[in-house]
Every structure is written in C-alpha cells, then in structure tokens.
Amino acid sequence: MGSLSVNVNKPPLSEQTVLMVRDVTVSFSGFVAVRGMNLSLRQRELHFLIGPNGAGKTTMLDVICGKTKPLSGQVLLPDGTDLVRKKEHQVARLGIGRKFQAPSVFGGLTVLENLEIAQDPNKNVFHALRKRRSDRVTSSMEEVLEQIGLGHRLDIRAGSLSHGEKQWLEIGMLLLQEPDVLLLDEPVAGMTDEETDKTGILLTEIAKKRSVVIVEHDMEFVRHYAEKVTVMHEGKLLTEGTMQEVQLNPVVAEVYLGKRRGSDVVAEGD
Ligand SMILES: Nc1ncnc2c1ncn2[C@@H]1O[C@H](COP(=O)(O)OP(=O)(O)O)[C@@H](O)[C@H]1O
Ligand SMILES: [Mg+2]
C-alpha cells in the first residue's frame, strides 16, 4: 500500500487544469462580445473552441493572451496569477503562446533565421550567419524542425514557403518559446487537404506535451482531432464535451452545426 498510496490523491497529469477562464465579459464600446464565459484548460489537451461567426471565439483567445482586457472576470493560472492583470508580453512570458489567423513570419529571412529570432529575439542574425550551420541549429531547434517537418527548408526565405509551411514555421517559432498553452486561430484555413492532415498530426503531437486551444471552422477537422470541444454562441458557453457529445446537443445542431452543415452532423451520433 505504502508506495502505491503516494499518488492516489493526485489526479493524473492529463486531468490537471493549467488555465481557468472565470466569468469573463468583454464589451467593445457597449457591445457585449463575450458574456460571462467560463473555460478550463487541462494539461496535454487538444481543445477546440467552435461556434458560429461572431460567437466570441477570437475575442476569447485575445483575452487569454492579454491582447484584449475584459470588463470583468479572471484568467487564472494554477498558482493564482490572474493574466487579466498582465500585459500581453508578460502573458507570453508566463507560458501562453498565441498564433493569429494570418501567418506572421519574417518573409525576407530564411526558415533558420526566423527560428533563431524566435529562440532569441535579441540575436543578431547577420552575426549568426558567420557561424557554421551545425553550431546554429540548437538541439531544441532540431526537435522543433523534426515536428514541423521543415528541416530540409532551412535556407529558404520564409516568404517563398507555401501557405501551410509558413503556418508550420510560425507554430515552430512559438514552440521554441516553450509555452504551456498554445492558442491557434483557424490554423488550417486556406490549407490544402494534405497540409490540413499534416497540421492535425502536428497539433496532436504538440498536445502530448502542452495544452492546445484551437478555434476552428472546419468541422471535418474538429471531428477528426478534437479531444474536447467547447461551443460558444452569442458570447456565451453553450455546451462542452467530446465532439460526439456536443453534436448530440439539439441546441448546438440548431445554432451551428445543423445550420452550417446540414443534418448529417447530427445524424452521425444517432
Ligand atoms: N474590436 C472590436 N470592436 C467591436 N466589436 C468587435 C471587436 N472585435 C470583435 N467584435 C465583435 O464581437 C463579436 C465577436 O467577435 P469574434 O470574437 O471575432 O467572433 P468569432 O471569432 O467567434 O467569429 C462580433 O460580433 C464582432 O463583430
Ligand atoms: Mg474568429
């Protein structure tokens, strides 16, 4: 019993909450975009945030990363730190990485240079150029390159990459900052089917170590990869659970899935 009992009261890692959004309300000059929203993120979870256009999904990511300040509510880390009180760059340093919809890599710099800047923003890229390649690719970069699959594209200018590759490079740049929570807004929008599949596998891999939150419109993608789905509607939490669970909810079908995709989405769970 003795040694076994040590872990008995400790929930498994995957059950641990890494971030909690509590009763968040956001008002844009009187227009309430998010109304009393609650959200819990657990460690090593691939968590999808879905809902019709204008539901408040992007605004929620903006609140979590410190870009938008809510009228009321909290965004709490396990140690009680309230991210609402922090500036955006401080939130980033506390382990929250945010990827916006459009890729924001440095188009004129190579893949390697982009990764070097992500790893060390103060780095002088031109000085680094004089070093040998093997000295420039650090072990954490190697790991990230393996994940994002751009190891063979190190010397290509980021501006010349495909849309999908740019998105992966940006994800790689975020990974080098070792976030506990990674927030992504519609990462597969505009990707080819093949790029979308690769991205799903990449995000699943990332979620083995981190908590990943994805705002997504592509229901096929959500159905395939989601462990947990939170549905927002008109700034509020509508329901959450597995994809199977949320698509059985008649209100979800009505406000979102049914309207957008027809009855097939609802019928699947029958
Ligand atoms: N900066 C802003 N100023 C005014 N209204 C905004 C602003 N940002 C978002 N909104 C409004 O808030 C609502 C939620 O927007 P958003 O979070 O972008 O929704 P979603 O990402 O779910 O489509 C929408 O009605 C949108 O028009
Ligand atoms: Mg949005």
Short mmCIF file of C-alpha atoms and ligand atoms in Angstrom, two decimals:
data_model
loop_
_atom_site.label_atom_id
_atom_site.label_comp_id
_atom_site.label_asym_id
_atom_site.label_seq_id
_atom_site.Cartn_x
_atom_site.Cartn_y
_atom_site.Cartn_z
CA MET A 1 0.00 0.00 0.00
CA GLY A 2 2.72 2.39 1.14
CA SER A 3 4.39 3.35 -2.11
CA LEU A 4 1.18 2.99 -4.07
CA SER A 5 -0.75 5.41 -1.92
CA VAL A 6 1.62 8.27 -2.74
CA ASN A 7 -0.13 9.05 -5.98
CA VAL A 8 -3.63 8.07 -5.03
CA ASN A 9 -4.88 11.57 -4.30
CA LYS A 10 -3.12 13.16 -7.21
CA PRO A 11 -5.17 13.28 -10.39
CA PRO A 12 -3.37 12.01 -13.48
CA LEU A 13 -1.44 14.73 -15.29
CA SER A 14 -3.97 14.91 -18.08
CA GLU A 15 -6.62 15.89 -15.53
CA GLN A 16 -4.74 18.87 -14.20
CA THR A 17 -6.02 22.31 -15.02
CA VAL A 18 -3.40 24.65 -16.48
CA LEU A 19 -5.63 27.65 -17.02
CA MET A 20 -9.08 28.73 -15.98
CA VAL A 21 -11.20 31.45 -17.55
CA ARG A 22 -13.73 32.58 -14.99
CA ASP A 23 -16.83 34.63 -15.70
CA VAL A 24 -15.23 36.76 -18.41
CA THR A 25 -17.25 39.55 -20.03
CA VAL A 26 -15.89 41.68 -22.86
CA SER A 27 -17.50 44.86 -24.06
CA PHE A 28 -16.45 46.82 -27.14
CA SER A 29 -17.79 50.33 -26.58
CA GLY A 30 -21.01 48.92 -25.14
CA PHE A 31 -21.34 45.91 -27.47
CA VAL A 32 -21.01 42.79 -25.33
CA ALA A 33 -18.98 40.30 -27.38
CA VAL A 34 -18.37 37.81 -24.55
CA ARG A 35 -20.79 37.39 -21.69
CA GLY A 36 -19.79 35.54 -18.50
CA MET A 37 -17.65 32.96 -20.29
CA ASN A 38 -16.02 30.10 -18.38
CA LEU A 39 -13.39 27.76 -19.77
CA SER A 40 -10.98 25.27 -18.22
CA LEU A 41 -7.89 24.03 -19.99
CA ARG A 42 -6.20 20.86 -18.89
CA GLN A 43 -2.64 19.76 -19.39
CA ARG A 44 -1.93 17.89 -22.61
CA GLU A 45 -5.32 18.51 -24.12
CA LEU A 46 -6.32 19.25 -27.70
CA HIS A 47 -9.22 21.57 -27.00
CA PHE A 48 -11.37 23.01 -29.80
CA LEU A 49 -13.37 26.19 -29.48
CA ILE A 50 -16.20 26.28 -32.02
CA GLY A 51 -19.35 28.29 -32.66
CA PRO A 52 -20.96 30.41 -35.36
CA ASN A 53 -19.35 33.56 -36.72
CA GLY A 54 -19.37 36.31 -34.16
CA ALA A 55 -19.75 33.89 -31.22
CA GLY A 56 -16.76 35.48 -29.48
CA LYS A 57 -14.13 32.79 -30.08
CA THR A 58 -11.34 35.05 -31.32
CA THR A 59 -12.15 37.54 -28.57
CA MET A 60 -11.69 34.75 -26.00
CA LEU A 61 -8.21 33.97 -27.36
CA ASP A 62 -7.45 37.70 -27.28
CA VAL A 63 -8.44 37.82 -23.61
CA ILE A 64 -6.38 34.77 -22.67
CA CYS A 65 -3.22 36.13 -24.36
CA GLY A 66 -3.66 39.58 -22.82
CA LYS A 67 -4.38 41.45 -26.06
CA THR A 68 -7.91 42.38 -25.00
CA LYS A 69 -8.85 43.32 -21.46
CA PRO A 70 -12.26 42.14 -20.26
CA LEU A 71 -14.78 44.31 -18.47
CA SER A 72 -14.87 41.71 -15.71
CA GLY A 73 -13.69 38.20 -14.94
CA GLN A 74 -10.40 36.41 -14.48
CA VAL A 75 -7.95 34.24 -16.39
CA LEU A 76 -6.18 32.22 -13.74
CA LEU A 77 -3.02 30.14 -13.74
CA PRO A 78 -2.75 27.28 -11.21
CA ASP A 79 -0.68 29.48 -8.85
CA GLY A 80 -3.46 32.08 -8.75
CA THR A 81 -1.84 34.55 -11.15
CA ASP A 82 -4.57 36.50 -12.94
CA LEU A 83 -3.49 37.07 -16.55
CA VAL A 84 -6.09 39.81 -16.94
CA ARG A 85 -3.81 41.99 -14.84
CA LYS A 86 -0.76 41.36 -17.01
CA LYS A 87 0.45 42.99 -20.20
CA GLU A 88 0.49 40.95 -23.38
CA HIS A 89 4.28 40.38 -23.36
CA GLN A 90 4.11 39.32 -19.70
CA VAL A 91 1.39 36.80 -20.52
CA ALA A 92 3.62 35.38 -23.26
CA ARG A 93 6.44 35.03 -20.77
CA LEU A 94 4.12 33.21 -18.38
CA GLY A 95 3.76 30.44 -20.94
CA ILE A 96 0.89 31.42 -23.21
CA GLY A 97 1.72 31.30 -26.94
CA ARG A 98 -0.68 32.82 -29.45
CA LYS A 99 -0.90 32.22 -33.16
CA PHE A 100 -3.06 34.63 -35.10
CA GLN A 101 -5.00 33.73 -38.24
CA ALA A 102 -2.55 35.18 -40.76
CA PRO A 103 0.97 33.77 -40.61
CA SER A 104 3.38 36.33 -39.21
CA VAL A 105 6.82 35.11 -40.14
CA PHE A 106 9.62 37.34 -41.43
CA GLY A 107 9.26 36.79 -45.18
CA GLY A 108 12.68 38.21 -46.07
CA LEU A 109 14.53 35.93 -43.65
CA THR A 110 15.20 32.22 -44.05
CA VAL A 111 13.48 29.48 -42.07
CA LEU A 112 16.60 29.11 -39.91
CA GLU A 113 16.84 32.86 -39.27
CA ASN A 114 13.17 33.00 -38.28
CA LEU A 115 13.74 30.18 -35.79
CA GLU A 116 16.85 31.89 -34.43
CA ILE A 117 14.91 35.08 -33.78
CA ALA A 118 12.14 33.13 -32.08
CA GLN A 119 14.66 31.43 -29.84
CA ASP A 120 16.49 34.62 -29.03
CA PRO A 121 14.75 37.86 -30.09
CA ASN A 122 17.90 39.88 -29.38
CA LYS A 123 20.03 37.77 -31.66
CA ASN A 124 21.98 39.49 -34.40
CA VAL A 125 21.10 37.36 -37.40
CA PHE A 126 23.96 38.72 -39.50
CA HIS A 127 26.47 37.84 -36.84
CA ALA A 128 24.93 34.38 -36.60
CA LEU A 129 25.41 33.90 -40.34
CA ARG A 130 29.15 33.67 -39.87
CA LYS A 131 28.76 30.63 -37.67
CA ARG A 132 28.70 27.12 -39.07
CA ARG A 133 25.27 25.63 -39.70
CA SER A 134 25.86 22.86 -37.15
CA ASP A 135 26.51 25.50 -34.48
CA ARG A 136 23.40 27.44 -35.39
CA VAL A 137 20.87 24.62 -35.15
CA THR A 138 20.41 24.06 -31.42
CA SER A 139 19.01 20.83 -30.05
CA SER A 140 15.66 22.44 -29.26
CA MET A 141 15.54 23.76 -32.85
CA GLU A 142 16.28 20.27 -34.13
CA GLU A 143 13.39 18.87 -32.14
CA VAL A 144 11.04 21.57 -33.42
CA LEU A 145 12.25 21.14 -37.01
CA GLU A 146 11.51 17.45 -36.81
CA GLN A 147 7.99 18.20 -35.60
CA ILE A 148 7.16 20.87 -38.18
CA GLY A 149 8.92 18.98 -40.98
CA LEU A 150 10.94 21.92 -42.32
CA GLY A 151 14.43 20.51 -41.73
CA HIS A 152 15.06 20.38 -45.48
CA ARG A 153 13.93 24.01 -45.97
CA LEU A 154 16.31 25.81 -43.59
CA ASP A 155 17.82 28.15 -46.19
CA ILE A 156 14.58 29.01 -47.97
CA ARG A 157 13.23 32.51 -47.41
CA ALA A 158 10.05 32.27 -45.37
CA GLY A 159 8.28 34.43 -47.97
CA SER A 160 8.79 31.67 -50.55
CA LEU A 161 7.27 28.91 -48.43
CA SER A 162 3.82 27.51 -49.19
CA HIS A 163 0.94 28.78 -47.05
CA GLY A 164 0.99 25.58 -45.00
CA GLU A 165 4.75 25.71 -44.48
CA LYS A 166 4.52 29.32 -43.27
CA GLN A 167 1.91 28.27 -40.71
CA TRP A 168 4.13 25.40 -39.52
CA LEU A 169 7.14 27.70 -39.28
CA GLU A 170 5.15 30.07 -37.11
CA ILE A 171 3.99 27.18 -34.92
CA GLY A 172 7.64 26.13 -34.67
CA MET A 173 8.64 29.64 -33.63
CA LEU A 174 6.02 29.53 -30.88
CA LEU A 175 7.19 26.09 -29.74
CA LEU A 176 10.73 27.42 -29.26
CA GLN A 177 9.30 29.69 -26.58
CA GLU A 178 8.13 26.52 -24.81
CA PRO A 179 4.59 27.62 -23.99
CA ASP A 180 2.41 25.61 -21.61
CA VAL A 181 -0.64 26.74 -23.54
CA LEU A 182 -0.72 27.25 -27.31
CA LEU A 183 -3.65 29.24 -28.76
CA LEU A 184 -4.36 28.93 -32.50
CA ASP A 185 -7.00 30.76 -34.51
CA GLU A 186 -8.20 28.73 -37.50
CA PRO A 187 -4.78 27.24 -38.28
CA VAL A 188 -5.91 25.12 -41.26
CA ALA A 189 -7.85 27.87 -43.05
CA GLY A 190 -6.58 28.09 -46.63
CA MET A 191 -4.55 24.88 -46.39
CA THR A 192 -4.68 22.05 -48.91
CA ASP A 193 -6.15 18.73 -47.72
CA GLU A 194 -2.66 17.31 -47.39
CA GLU A 195 -1.44 20.31 -45.37
CA THR A 196 -4.55 20.06 -43.19
CA ASP A 197 -3.82 16.40 -42.40
CA LYS A 198 -0.19 17.19 -41.57
CA THR A 199 -1.31 20.02 -39.31
CA GLY A 200 -3.74 17.75 -37.46
CA ILE A 201 -0.95 15.27 -36.80
CA LEU A 202 1.41 18.08 -35.74
CA LEU A 203 -1.10 19.57 -33.30
CA THR A 204 -1.88 16.12 -31.85
CA GLU A 205 1.86 15.63 -31.32
CA ILE A 206 2.23 19.07 -29.66
CA ALA A 207 -0.70 18.34 -27.33
CA LYS A 208 1.20 15.38 -25.89
CA LYS A 209 3.32 17.93 -24.02
CA ARG A 210 1.22 21.09 -23.95
CA SER A 211 -2.31 22.32 -23.77
CA VAL A 212 -3.50 23.38 -27.23
CA VAL A 213 -6.59 25.50 -27.90
CA ILE A 214 -7.80 25.71 -31.48
CA VAL A 215 -10.54 27.95 -32.84
CA GLU A 216 -11.82 26.10 -35.87
CA HIS A 217 -14.49 26.28 -38.54
CA ASP A 218 -13.65 23.09 -40.39
CA MET A 219 -15.98 20.57 -38.73
CA GLU A 220 -14.36 17.65 -40.51
CA PHE A 221 -11.09 18.65 -38.87
CA VAL A 222 -12.66 19.10 -35.44
CA ARG A 223 -14.40 15.75 -35.65
CA HIS A 224 -11.17 14.04 -36.55
CA TYR A 225 -8.84 15.54 -33.96
CA ALA A 226 -10.78 17.01 -31.03
CA GLU A 227 -10.44 15.51 -27.58
CA LYS A 228 -12.55 18.21 -26.07
CA VAL A 229 -14.92 20.70 -27.70
CA THR A 230 -16.31 23.90 -26.23
CA VAL A 231 -19.18 25.50 -28.13
CA MET A 232 -19.76 29.26 -27.86
CA HIS A 233 -22.82 31.10 -29.03
CA GLU A 234 -23.54 34.82 -28.70
CA GLY A 235 -20.60 35.30 -26.35
CA LYS A 236 -21.63 32.52 -24.02
CA LEU A 237 -20.73 28.93 -23.29
CA LEU A 238 -23.35 26.78 -25.00
CA THR A 239 -22.03 23.34 -24.10
CA GLU A 240 -18.84 21.32 -23.92
CA GLY A 241 -17.68 17.73 -24.08
CA THR A 242 -16.46 15.32 -26.70
CA MET A 243 -17.43 16.02 -30.32
CA GLN A 244 -19.82 13.08 -30.03
CA GLU A 245 -21.47 14.70 -27.00
CA VAL A 246 -21.75 18.24 -28.34
CA GLN A 247 -23.13 17.22 -31.70
CA LEU A 248 -25.94 15.35 -29.96
CA ASN A 249 -27.00 18.59 -28.28
CA PRO A 250 -30.08 19.81 -30.19
CA VAL A 251 -29.30 23.46 -29.48
CA VAL A 252 -25.83 23.07 -30.99
CA ALA A 253 -27.35 21.47 -34.05
CA GLU A 254 -29.78 24.31 -34.35
CA VAL A 255 -27.48 27.30 -33.83
CA TYR A 256 -24.43 25.97 -35.54
CA LEU A 257 -23.82 22.54 -36.88
CA GLY A 258 -27.25 21.93 -38.35
CA LYS A 259 -27.38 25.31 -39.97
CA ARG A 260 -23.90 25.14 -41.43
CA ARG A 261 -23.52 21.56 -42.47
CA GLY A 262 -26.96 20.07 -42.79
CA SER A 263 -28.43 17.23 -40.76
CA ASP A 264 -25.59 14.77 -41.39
CA VAL A 265 -23.60 16.15 -38.47
CA VAL A 266 -26.41 15.48 -36.03
CA ALA A 267 -27.40 12.17 -37.51
CA GLU A 268 -23.91 10.75 -37.04
CA GLY A 269 -24.34 10.38 -33.29
CA ASP A 270 -27.74 8.69 -33.54
N1 LIG B 1 -12.52 45.32 -31.72
C1 LIG B 1 -13.84 45.14 -31.82
N2 LIG B 1 -14.70 46.17 -31.75
C2 LIG B 1 -16.03 46.00 -31.84
N3 LIG B 1 -16.63 44.79 -31.98
C3 LIG B 1 -15.82 43.73 -32.06
C4 LIG B 1 -14.39 43.82 -31.99
N4 LIG B 1 -13.87 42.59 -32.08
C5 LIG B 1 -14.91 41.75 -32.22
N5 LIG B 1 -16.08 42.43 -32.20
C6 LIG B 1 -17.43 41.85 -32.31
O1 LIG B 1 -17.55 40.90 -31.27
C7 LIG B 1 -18.24 39.75 -31.70
C8 LIG B 1 -17.37 38.53 -31.50
O2 LIG B 1 -16.31 38.59 -32.42
P1 LIG B 1 -15.21 37.45 -32.55
O3 LIG B 1 -14.64 37.15 -31.21
O4 LIG B 1 -14.27 37.85 -33.60
O5 LIG B 1 -16.11 36.21 -33.03
P2 LIG B 1 -15.68 34.81 -33.67
O6 LIG B 1 -14.21 34.69 -33.63
O7 LIG B 1 -16.38 33.79 -32.85
O8 LIG B 1 -16.23 34.82 -35.08
C9 LIG B 1 -18.63 40.01 -33.16
O9 LIG B 1 -19.95 40.48 -33.18
C10 LIG B 1 -17.64 41.06 -33.59
O10 LIG B 1 -18.18 41.86 -34.61
MG MG B 2 -12.77 34.48 -35.14
#
